Amino acid sequence: MVSLIELQRGIADGSLTPQAAIAAARARIAERDPALRAILRVDPDPVIPSTGPLAGIAVGVKDIIDTASMATEMGSSIYAGWRPKADAAIVSRLKKLGAVPLAKTATTAFAGLDPCATVNPHDAARTPGGSSSGSAAAVAAGLLPLALGTQTGGSVIRPAGFCGVAAIKPSFRLLPTVGVKTFSWALDTVGLFGAGIADIARALALITDRPGIDLCAGAPGAMRIGLCRQDFAGAADPDAEAALAQAARAAERAGATVTDLVLPEPFAAAWAKHPIVQDYEARQALAWEYATHRDALPPVVREVLDRAQALTAAEYDEGRRTAHHARRALKELFGAYDAILTYATVGRAPAIATTGDPRFNRLWTLMGVPCVNVPVPGDGLPLGVQVIARFSDDGRALAVARMIEDALARA
């Protein structure tokens, strides 16, 4: 993988120019992506700033995020060749920092659950996860140092876990969603993929203009971590359970206190309501596509929207109230814990016919809290664990994640 921070160092010391860094990314895409199918299109003539804190950083942009210089097709034939007139707010911000949004990365249709053509870089017969399939795979394969994804259920953390990269789903609305195709306005969150925790912390701090988020340079101190298995979501595979135990031991070696955390009933209730909130809003967000192009929708998205037609406003309102009660309970819970450690995925990446199961991700998306994937070293296909902190404490989530990452590397 290509480290954003290492590229910054090379540019700062004069051993690398921004132009050379972008040319190298373009060459890696041309060489490696034909087998991976993570990249849909590359900007043929991007502006490459010579200055700026992210100068020389090539970025992959998930293909539901608008770019004026490249088509945005939502993973669907319905939008084939569609060119927005303006960049999404997050793309504009990256350009202001000197970054180059170089490529559009593959997405499942409308960020749903129907697989796209991208394969897992570690095994072409396996899924890279979804819906941010191309972004996770492109970073894992070393094509790009930074990529944008989105998460409505588990579409950042799950592909990061399957592909073995660092990623953050930040606190809800920390990154702007203006110019991002909506699936659920109460859930959709823009996230970041990078080679390591320090890379995504640096990028998030710069993009949000919040230097305090980049806490990775210092030790987070003695952390109180709740080890949470989300029993109401069903059992994880033995491999995922082993990775969680490995990460917990690493946290303890780093000085953290790790204790079992069983979430009380409001969280199980909220977890069960996530699909109602998501699908009720998707029915409205994709109303035009469903009304005018239903037969062109892929089967899983079409089935979701078919079922969603029967949802009532009363069911939706109850789902929102249940989520609100759980958020209040979570705020109190974080009085006793600095972070929560839980599964990132059910297990290793399954076969290419699916994007994987988001059941260990969706509660935290509904809660709006920051979630970080930490890859766990081992044999075979990648596995990760998920670090969660209180709302707006993204720096804490990243610092704890970096502590675990470092401890795992020293084992």
Short mmCIF file of C-alpha atoms in Angstrom, two decimals:
data_model
loop_
_atom_site.label_atom_id
_atom_site.label_comp_id
_atom_site.label_asym_id
_atom_site.label_seq_id
_atom_site.Cartn_x
_atom_site.Cartn_y
_atom_site.Cartn_z
CA MET A 1 0.00 0.00 0.00
CA VAL A 2 1.00 3.63 -0.49
CA SER A 3 1.15 5.81 2.61
CA LEU A 4 -0.21 9.34 2.41
CA ILE A 5 2.17 10.44 5.15
CA GLU A 6 5.19 8.97 3.39
CA LEU A 7 4.23 10.80 0.21
CA GLN A 8 3.94 14.04 2.19
CA ARG A 9 7.41 13.49 3.63
CA GLY A 10 8.91 12.89 0.20
CA ILE A 11 7.31 16.04 -1.18
CA ALA A 12 8.39 18.07 1.86
CA ASP A 13 12.04 17.00 1.60
CA GLY A 14 12.18 17.53 -2.16
CA SER A 15 12.77 13.89 -3.11
CA LEU A 16 9.37 13.78 -4.82
CA THR A 17 7.26 16.34 -6.67
CA PRO A 18 3.45 16.43 -6.64
CA GLN A 19 3.50 15.90 -10.39
CA ALA A 20 5.65 12.78 -10.03
CA ALA A 21 3.43 11.42 -7.27
CA ILE A 22 0.32 11.76 -9.42
CA ALA A 23 2.09 10.26 -12.43
CA ALA A 24 3.10 7.27 -10.29
CA ALA A 25 -0.50 6.74 -9.18
CA ARG A 26 -1.66 6.89 -12.78
CA ALA A 27 0.96 4.29 -13.74
CA ARG A 28 -0.06 1.94 -10.91
CA ILE A 29 -3.68 2.15 -12.01
CA ALA A 30 -2.78 1.34 -15.61
CA GLU A 31 -0.65 -1.61 -14.54
CA ARG A 32 -2.73 -3.20 -11.77
CA ASP A 33 -6.36 -2.23 -12.19
CA PRO A 34 -7.30 -4.30 -15.26
CA ALA A 35 -7.36 -7.39 -13.04
CA LEU A 36 -8.91 -5.57 -10.05
CA ARG A 37 -11.61 -3.46 -11.73
CA ALA A 38 -11.65 -0.95 -8.89
CA ILE A 39 -11.26 2.14 -11.11
CA LEU A 40 -14.01 3.21 -13.48
CA ARG A 41 -12.35 6.24 -15.05
CA VAL A 42 -9.33 8.49 -14.60
CA ASP A 43 -9.27 12.25 -15.07
CA PRO A 44 -7.27 12.67 -18.30
CA ASP A 45 -6.02 16.16 -17.49
CA PRO A 46 -6.29 17.00 -13.80
CA VAL A 47 -4.98 20.18 -12.23
CA ILE A 48 -1.98 19.23 -10.08
CA PRO A 49 -1.21 21.94 -7.52
CA SER A 50 2.40 22.33 -6.45
CA THR A 51 1.46 23.52 -2.97
CA GLY A 52 -1.06 22.68 -0.27
CA PRO A 53 -1.06 20.24 2.63
CA LEU A 54 -2.35 17.43 0.39
CA ALA A 55 -0.37 18.35 -2.73
CA GLY A 56 0.62 15.21 -4.62
CA ILE A 57 -2.07 13.06 -3.02
CA ALA A 58 -4.16 11.19 -5.60
CA VAL A 59 -7.67 10.46 -4.36
CA GLY A 60 -10.21 7.89 -5.45
CA VAL A 61 -13.79 9.18 -5.41
CA LYS A 62 -16.65 6.73 -5.00
CA ASP A 63 -18.89 6.93 -8.03
CA ILE A 64 -21.92 8.27 -6.17
CA ILE A 65 -19.95 11.44 -5.32
CA ASP A 66 -20.16 14.22 -7.92
CA THR A 67 -17.12 15.28 -9.93
CA ALA A 68 -17.35 17.93 -12.62
CA SER A 69 -14.36 16.57 -14.55
CA MET A 70 -15.55 12.95 -14.67
CA ALA A 71 -18.89 11.19 -15.09
CA THR A 72 -20.77 10.11 -11.97
CA GLU A 73 -22.84 7.04 -12.84
CA MET A 74 -24.05 5.74 -9.41
CA GLY A 75 -23.08 2.21 -10.41
CA SER A 76 -26.16 2.11 -12.66
CA SER A 77 -26.92 2.14 -16.37
CA ILE A 78 -29.65 4.68 -15.57
CA TYR A 79 -26.92 7.31 -15.15
CA ALA A 80 -24.54 6.13 -17.89
CA GLY A 81 -22.39 9.08 -19.01
CA TRP A 82 -24.01 11.55 -16.60
CA ARG A 83 -21.79 14.57 -15.94
CA PRO A 84 -22.51 16.82 -12.96
CA LYS A 85 -21.84 20.53 -13.48
CA ALA A 86 -20.17 20.89 -10.08
CA ASP A 87 -17.98 18.96 -7.69
CA ALA A 88 -19.42 17.61 -4.47
CA ALA A 89 -18.45 19.68 -1.43
CA ILE A 90 -15.96 17.04 -0.23
CA VAL A 91 -14.25 17.01 -3.65
CA SER A 92 -13.99 20.80 -3.67
CA ARG A 93 -12.44 20.71 -0.21
CA LEU A 94 -9.84 18.15 -1.29
CA LYS A 95 -8.90 20.30 -4.27
CA LYS A 96 -8.52 23.36 -2.04
CA LEU A 97 -6.01 21.37 0.04
CA GLY A 98 -3.98 20.54 -3.08
CA ALA A 99 -5.17 16.95 -3.52
CA VAL A 100 -6.00 15.54 -6.94
CA PRO A 101 -9.31 13.64 -7.26
CA LEU A 102 -7.75 11.42 -9.89
CA ALA A 103 -10.16 8.52 -10.35
CA LYS A 104 -13.74 7.43 -9.86
CA THR A 105 -13.93 4.16 -7.93
CA ALA A 106 -16.48 1.42 -8.44
CA THR A 107 -19.60 1.32 -6.31
CA THR A 108 -22.52 -1.03 -6.04
CA ALA A 109 -25.60 0.46 -7.69
CA PHE A 110 -26.82 3.43 -5.64
CA ALA A 111 -24.56 2.21 -2.80
CA GLY A 112 -26.83 -0.80 -2.31
CA LEU A 113 -26.02 -4.50 -1.83
CA ASP A 114 -25.83 -5.71 -5.45
CA PRO A 115 -22.15 -6.57 -6.14
CA CYS A 116 -20.19 -4.60 -8.73
CA ALA A 117 -17.33 -5.92 -10.87
CA THR A 118 -14.48 -5.18 -8.43
CA VAL A 119 -12.67 -8.17 -6.93
CA ASN A 120 -10.84 -8.54 -3.63
CA PRO A 121 -7.12 -7.74 -4.13
CA HIS A 122 -6.18 -10.73 -1.97
CA ASP A 123 -8.36 -13.29 -3.78
CA ALA A 124 -10.23 -12.57 -7.01
CA ALA A 125 -12.90 -15.13 -6.11
CA ARG A 126 -13.82 -13.11 -3.00
CA THR A 127 -15.79 -9.90 -2.57
CA PRO A 128 -14.02 -6.66 -1.67
CA GLY A 129 -17.18 -5.78 0.27
CA GLY A 130 -19.55 -3.00 -0.54
CA SER A 131 -20.82 -0.60 -1.29
CA SER A 132 -17.48 1.26 -1.36
CA SER A 133 -15.94 -1.67 -3.21
CA GLY A 134 -13.55 0.14 -5.53
CA SER A 135 -12.28 2.59 -2.92
CA ALA A 136 -11.26 -0.13 -0.45
CA ALA A 137 -9.75 -2.34 -3.15
CA ALA A 138 -7.82 0.53 -4.78
CA VAL A 139 -6.13 1.48 -1.51
CA ALA A 140 -5.45 -2.16 -0.60
CA ALA A 141 -3.83 -2.81 -3.99
CA GLY A 142 -1.61 0.28 -3.70
CA LEU A 143 -3.24 2.18 -6.54
CA LEU A 144 -4.07 5.25 -4.44
CA PRO A 145 -3.07 6.58 -1.01
CA LEU A 146 -6.53 7.92 -0.17
CA ALA A 147 -10.08 7.15 -1.25
CA LEU A 148 -13.56 8.33 -0.40
CA GLY A 149 -16.40 5.99 0.45
CA THR A 150 -19.82 6.28 2.04
CA GLN A 151 -21.59 4.26 4.73
CA THR A 152 -25.32 3.83 5.28
CA GLY A 153 -25.14 0.39 6.90
CA GLY A 154 -21.56 -0.87 6.80
CA SER A 155 -20.21 0.30 3.47
CA VAL A 156 -16.90 1.77 4.72
CA ILE A 157 -15.94 -0.49 7.63
CA ARG A 158 -16.96 -3.78 6.02
CA PRO A 159 -14.93 -3.41 2.77
CA ALA A 160 -12.00 -2.06 4.78
CA GLY A 161 -12.12 -5.21 6.91
CA PHE A 162 -12.35 -7.50 3.88
CA CYS A 163 -9.52 -5.73 2.01
CA GLY A 164 -7.19 -5.13 4.98
CA VAL A 165 -7.00 -1.33 5.00
CA ALA A 166 -7.53 1.39 7.58
CA ALA A 167 -10.78 3.31 7.32
CA ILE A 168 -12.97 5.69 9.25
CA LYS A 169 -16.67 6.32 9.16
CA PRO A 170 -16.57 9.67 10.96
CA SER A 171 -19.19 11.17 13.20
CA PHE A 172 -22.41 11.85 11.31
CA ARG A 173 -22.12 14.95 9.11
CA LEU A 174 -18.51 15.66 10.07
CA LEU A 175 -17.80 15.43 6.33
CA PRO A 176 -20.30 17.09 3.99
CA THR A 177 -22.69 15.01 1.89
CA VAL A 178 -23.67 17.83 -0.48
CA GLY A 179 -23.26 16.40 -3.97
CA VAL A 180 -23.43 12.77 -2.79
CA LYS A 181 -26.26 10.57 -4.07
CA THR A 182 -28.63 10.03 -1.17
CA PHE A 183 -29.84 6.63 -0.01
CA SER A 184 -30.81 7.61 3.55
CA TRP A 185 -30.31 11.19 4.72
CA ALA A 186 -30.39 10.17 8.39
CA LEU A 187 -27.59 7.63 7.89
CA ASP A 188 -25.39 8.40 4.85
CA THR A 189 -21.87 9.30 5.98
CA VAL A 190 -18.77 10.06 3.90
CA GLY A 191 -15.70 8.10 5.02
CA LEU A 192 -12.02 7.66 4.23
CA PHE A 193 -9.74 4.74 3.31
CA GLY A 194 -5.96 4.76 3.74
CA ALA A 195 -2.93 2.54 4.23
CA GLY A 196 -2.78 3.02 8.00
CA ILE A 197 -4.51 4.76 10.88
CA ALA A 198 -2.07 7.68 10.82
CA ASP A 199 -2.89 8.28 7.15
CA ILE A 200 -6.64 8.55 7.64
CA ALA A 201 -6.19 10.64 10.81
CA ARG A 202 -4.01 13.11 8.94
CA ALA A 203 -6.43 13.30 6.03
CA LEU A 204 -9.50 13.75 8.24
CA ALA A 205 -7.80 16.46 10.31
CA LEU A 206 -6.87 18.41 7.19
CA ILE A 207 -10.20 18.00 5.41
CA THR A 208 -12.19 19.13 8.45
CA ASP A 209 -9.66 21.81 9.52
CA ARG A 210 -9.55 20.23 12.97
CA PRO A 211 -5.88 19.58 13.87
CA GLY A 212 -6.92 17.98 17.15
CA ILE A 213 -8.30 14.97 15.28
CA ASP A 214 -4.75 13.98 14.34
CA LEU A 215 -3.94 12.51 17.76
CA CYS A 216 -1.91 9.66 16.33
CA ALA A 217 1.39 11.34 17.08
CA GLY A 218 0.86 10.98 20.82
CA ALA A 219 -0.09 8.13 23.15
CA PRO A 220 -3.78 8.24 24.15
CA GLY A 221 -2.99 7.30 27.75
CA ALA A 222 -4.62 4.57 29.83
CA MET A 223 -7.84 3.84 27.95
CA ARG A 224 -10.96 2.15 29.26
CA ILE A 225 -12.21 -0.08 26.46
CA GLY A 226 -15.47 -2.01 26.37
CA LEU A 227 -15.22 -5.32 24.51
CA CYS A 228 -18.59 -5.66 22.82
CA ARG A 229 -19.88 -8.66 20.89
CA GLN A 230 -23.35 -7.32 19.97
CA ASP A 231 -25.02 -10.64 20.83
CA PHE A 232 -28.37 -9.42 19.47
CA ALA A 233 -26.79 -9.28 16.00
CA GLY A 234 -25.91 -12.98 15.99
CA ALA A 235 -22.62 -14.81 16.26
CA ALA A 236 -19.44 -13.91 14.44
CA ASP A 237 -17.33 -16.51 12.68
CA PRO A 238 -14.51 -18.08 14.74
CA ASP A 239 -11.92 -16.15 12.70
CA ALA A 240 -13.56 -12.82 13.57
CA GLU A 241 -13.80 -13.84 17.22
CA ALA A 242 -10.10 -14.69 17.23
CA ALA A 243 -9.21 -11.35 15.64
CA LEU A 244 -11.26 -9.49 18.27
CA ALA A 245 -9.49 -11.37 21.08
CA GLN A 246 -6.11 -10.64 19.46
CA ALA A 247 -6.89 -6.93 19.29
CA ALA A 248 -8.11 -6.89 22.90
CA ARG A 249 -4.84 -8.47 24.09
CA ALA A 250 -2.90 -5.90 22.07
CA ALA A 251 -4.86 -3.07 23.72
CA GLU A 252 -4.05 -4.49 27.16
CA ARG A 253 -0.35 -4.72 26.31
CA ALA A 254 -0.51 -1.04 25.37
CA GLY A 255 -1.85 -0.18 28.82
CA ALA A 256 -5.60 -0.15 28.24
CA THR A 257 -8.13 -1.71 30.58
CA VAL A 258 -10.40 -4.00 28.57
CA THR A 259 -13.64 -5.26 30.10
CA ASP A 260 -16.61 -7.06 28.61
CA LEU A 261 -19.49 -4.82 27.64
CA VAL A 262 -23.00 -6.20 27.13
CA LEU A 263 -25.20 -3.57 25.53
CA PRO A 264 -28.57 -3.10 27.24
CA GLU A 265 -31.94 -3.58 25.52
CA PRO A 266 -32.30 -0.11 23.91
CA PHE A 267 -29.44 -0.97 21.57
CA ALA A 268 -30.97 -4.23 20.39
CA ALA A 269 -34.19 -2.35 19.71
CA ALA A 270 -32.35 0.35 17.75
CA TRP A 271 -30.38 -2.25 15.77
CA ALA A 272 -33.67 -3.81 14.67
CA LYS A 273 -35.03 -0.43 13.53
CA HIS A 274 -32.07 0.48 11.29
CA PRO A 275 -33.55 -1.17 8.16
CA ILE A 276 -36.85 0.64 8.64
CA VAL A 277 -35.21 4.07 8.87
CA GLN A 278 -32.90 3.27 5.96
CA ASP A 279 -35.48 1.80 3.60
CA TYR A 280 -38.23 4.33 4.31
CA GLU A 281 -35.83 7.11 3.34
CA ALA A 282 -34.46 5.16 0.36
CA ARG A 283 -38.01 4.88 -0.98
CA GLN A 284 -38.11 8.67 -1.16
CA ALA A 285 -34.49 9.29 -2.17
CA LEU A 286 -34.80 6.87 -5.10
CA ALA A 287 -38.44 7.63 -5.93
CA TRP A 288 -37.67 8.87 -9.45
CA GLU A 289 -35.48 5.88 -10.30
CA TYR A 290 -38.11 3.48 -8.98
CA ALA A 291 -41.02 5.19 -10.76
CA THR A 292 -39.35 5.58 -14.15
CA HIS A 293 -36.62 2.90 -14.30
CA ARG A 294 -37.69 0.10 -11.97
CA ASP A 295 -36.76 -2.64 -14.44
CA ALA A 296 -33.25 -1.20 -14.79
CA LEU A 297 -32.60 -1.40 -11.06
CA PRO A 298 -30.44 -4.35 -9.92
CA PRO A 299 -32.35 -7.09 -8.10
CA VAL A 300 -31.41 -6.40 -4.48
CA VAL A 301 -32.05 -2.65 -4.67
CA ARG A 302 -35.30 -3.30 -6.53
CA GLU A 303 -36.42 -5.78 -3.86
CA VAL A 304 -35.56 -3.33 -1.06
CA LEU A 305 -37.61 -0.60 -2.73
CA ASP A 306 -40.48 -2.98 -3.45
CA ARG A 307 -40.70 -3.86 0.26
CA ALA A 308 -40.25 -0.25 1.31
CA GLN A 309 -43.46 0.80 -0.43
CA ALA A 310 -45.39 -0.79 2.43
CA LEU A 311 -43.56 1.05 5.23
CA THR A 312 -45.63 3.64 7.06
CA ALA A 313 -44.74 7.01 8.49
CA ALA A 314 -45.70 5.69 11.93
CA GLU A 315 -43.16 2.86 11.61
CA TYR A 316 -40.50 5.31 10.49
CA ASP A 317 -41.24 7.74 13.32
CA GLU A 318 -41.05 4.91 15.85
CA GLY A 319 -37.71 3.88 14.38
CA ARG A 320 -36.35 7.39 14.74
CA ARG A 321 -37.58 7.60 18.36
CA THR A 322 -35.99 4.26 19.18
CA ALA A 323 -32.70 5.42 17.70
CA HIS A 324 -32.87 8.62 19.71
CA HIS A 325 -33.36 6.70 22.97
CA ALA A 326 -30.36 4.50 22.16
CA ARG A 327 -28.19 7.54 21.39
CA ARG A 328 -29.01 8.98 24.79
CA ALA A 329 -28.15 5.65 26.42
CA LEU A 330 -24.88 5.51 24.49
CA LYS A 331 -23.91 8.96 25.72
CA GLU A 332 -24.32 7.74 29.29
CA LEU A 333 -22.45 4.51 28.52
CA PHE A 334 -19.43 6.47 27.37
CA GLY A 335 -19.16 7.87 30.87
CA ALA A 336 -17.61 4.52 31.81
CA TYR A 337 -15.67 3.82 28.59
CA ASP A 338 -13.31 5.78 26.35
CA ALA A 339 -13.90 3.48 23.39
CA ILE A 340 -15.71 0.33 22.34
CA LEU A 341 -13.99 -2.54 20.55
CA THR A 342 -16.12 -4.87 18.44
CA TYR A 343 -16.21 -6.89 15.23
CA ALA A 344 -15.73 -5.11 11.92
CA THR A 345 -17.20 -7.97 9.89
CA VAL A 346 -18.85 -11.32 10.46
CA GLY A 347 -15.67 -13.00 9.22
CA ARG A 348 -13.34 -13.06 6.24
CA ALA A 349 -14.52 -11.92 2.82
CA PRO A 350 -17.16 -14.28 1.36
CA ALA A 351 -17.55 -15.24 -2.28
CA ILE A 352 -17.84 -12.57 -4.97
CA ALA A 353 -21.60 -13.11 -5.38
CA THR A 354 -22.29 -11.03 -2.25
CA THR A 355 -20.92 -7.87 -0.64
CA GLY A 356 -21.02 -9.40 2.84
CA ASP A 357 -23.19 -8.96 5.91
CA PRO A 358 -23.32 -5.50 7.58
CA ARG A 359 -24.94 -6.67 10.81
CA PHE A 360 -22.05 -5.64 13.07
CA ASN A 361 -21.90 -2.16 11.50
CA ARG A 362 -25.42 -0.89 11.24
CA LEU A 363 -26.07 -0.04 14.92
CA TRP A 364 -23.07 2.30 15.00
CA THR A 365 -24.09 3.98 11.75
CA LEU A 366 -27.53 4.60 13.25
CA MET A 367 -25.87 6.01 16.39
CA GLY A 368 -23.84 8.44 14.23
CA VAL A 369 -20.62 7.77 16.16
CA PRO A 370 -17.08 7.50 14.71
CA CYS A 371 -16.01 3.98 13.70
CA VAL A 372 -12.48 2.97 12.69
CA ASN A 373 -11.38 -0.29 11.05
CA VAL A 374 -8.06 -1.62 12.35
CA PRO A 375 -6.57 -4.46 10.25
CA VAL A 376 -5.47 -7.43 12.37
CA PRO A 377 -2.32 -9.23 11.13
CA GLY A 378 -2.54 -12.94 10.47
CA ASP A 379 -2.57 -15.66 7.86
CA GLY A 380 -5.12 -15.86 5.08
CA LEU A 381 -7.59 -13.25 3.96
CA PRO A 382 -7.68 -9.97 5.93
CA LEU A 383 -9.65 -9.42 9.11
CA GLY A 384 -10.26 -6.23 11.02
CA VAL A 385 -11.76 -4.95 14.24
CA GLN A 386 -13.84 -1.86 14.83
CA VAL A 387 -13.03 0.90 17.31
CA ILE A 388 -15.91 3.19 18.28
CA ALA A 389 -15.90 6.40 20.31
CA ARG A 390 -18.53 8.88 21.46
CA PHE A 391 -20.11 11.25 18.95
CA SER A 392 -17.69 14.00 17.76
CA ASP A 393 -14.71 12.33 19.48
CA ASP A 394 -13.21 11.15 16.20
CA GLY A 395 -9.70 11.92 17.38
CA ARG A 396 -10.14 9.57 20.33
CA ALA A 397 -11.37 6.77 18.10
CA LEU A 398 -8.36 7.22 15.84
CA ALA A 399 -5.90 7.42 18.74
CA VAL A 400 -7.19 4.19 20.27
CA ALA A 401 -7.13 2.55 16.86
CA ARG A 402 -3.51 3.64 16.35
CA MET A 403 -2.59 2.32 19.81
CA ILE A 404 -4.02 -1.10 18.88
CA GLU A 405 -2.44 -1.01 15.42
CA ASP A 406 0.99 -0.34 16.92
CA ALA A 407 0.60 -3.01 19.58
CA LEU A 408 -0.47 -5.57 16.96
CA ALA A 409 2.57 -4.71 14.83
CA ARG A 410 4.92 -5.29 17.79
CA ALA A 411 3.44 -8.69 18.70
#
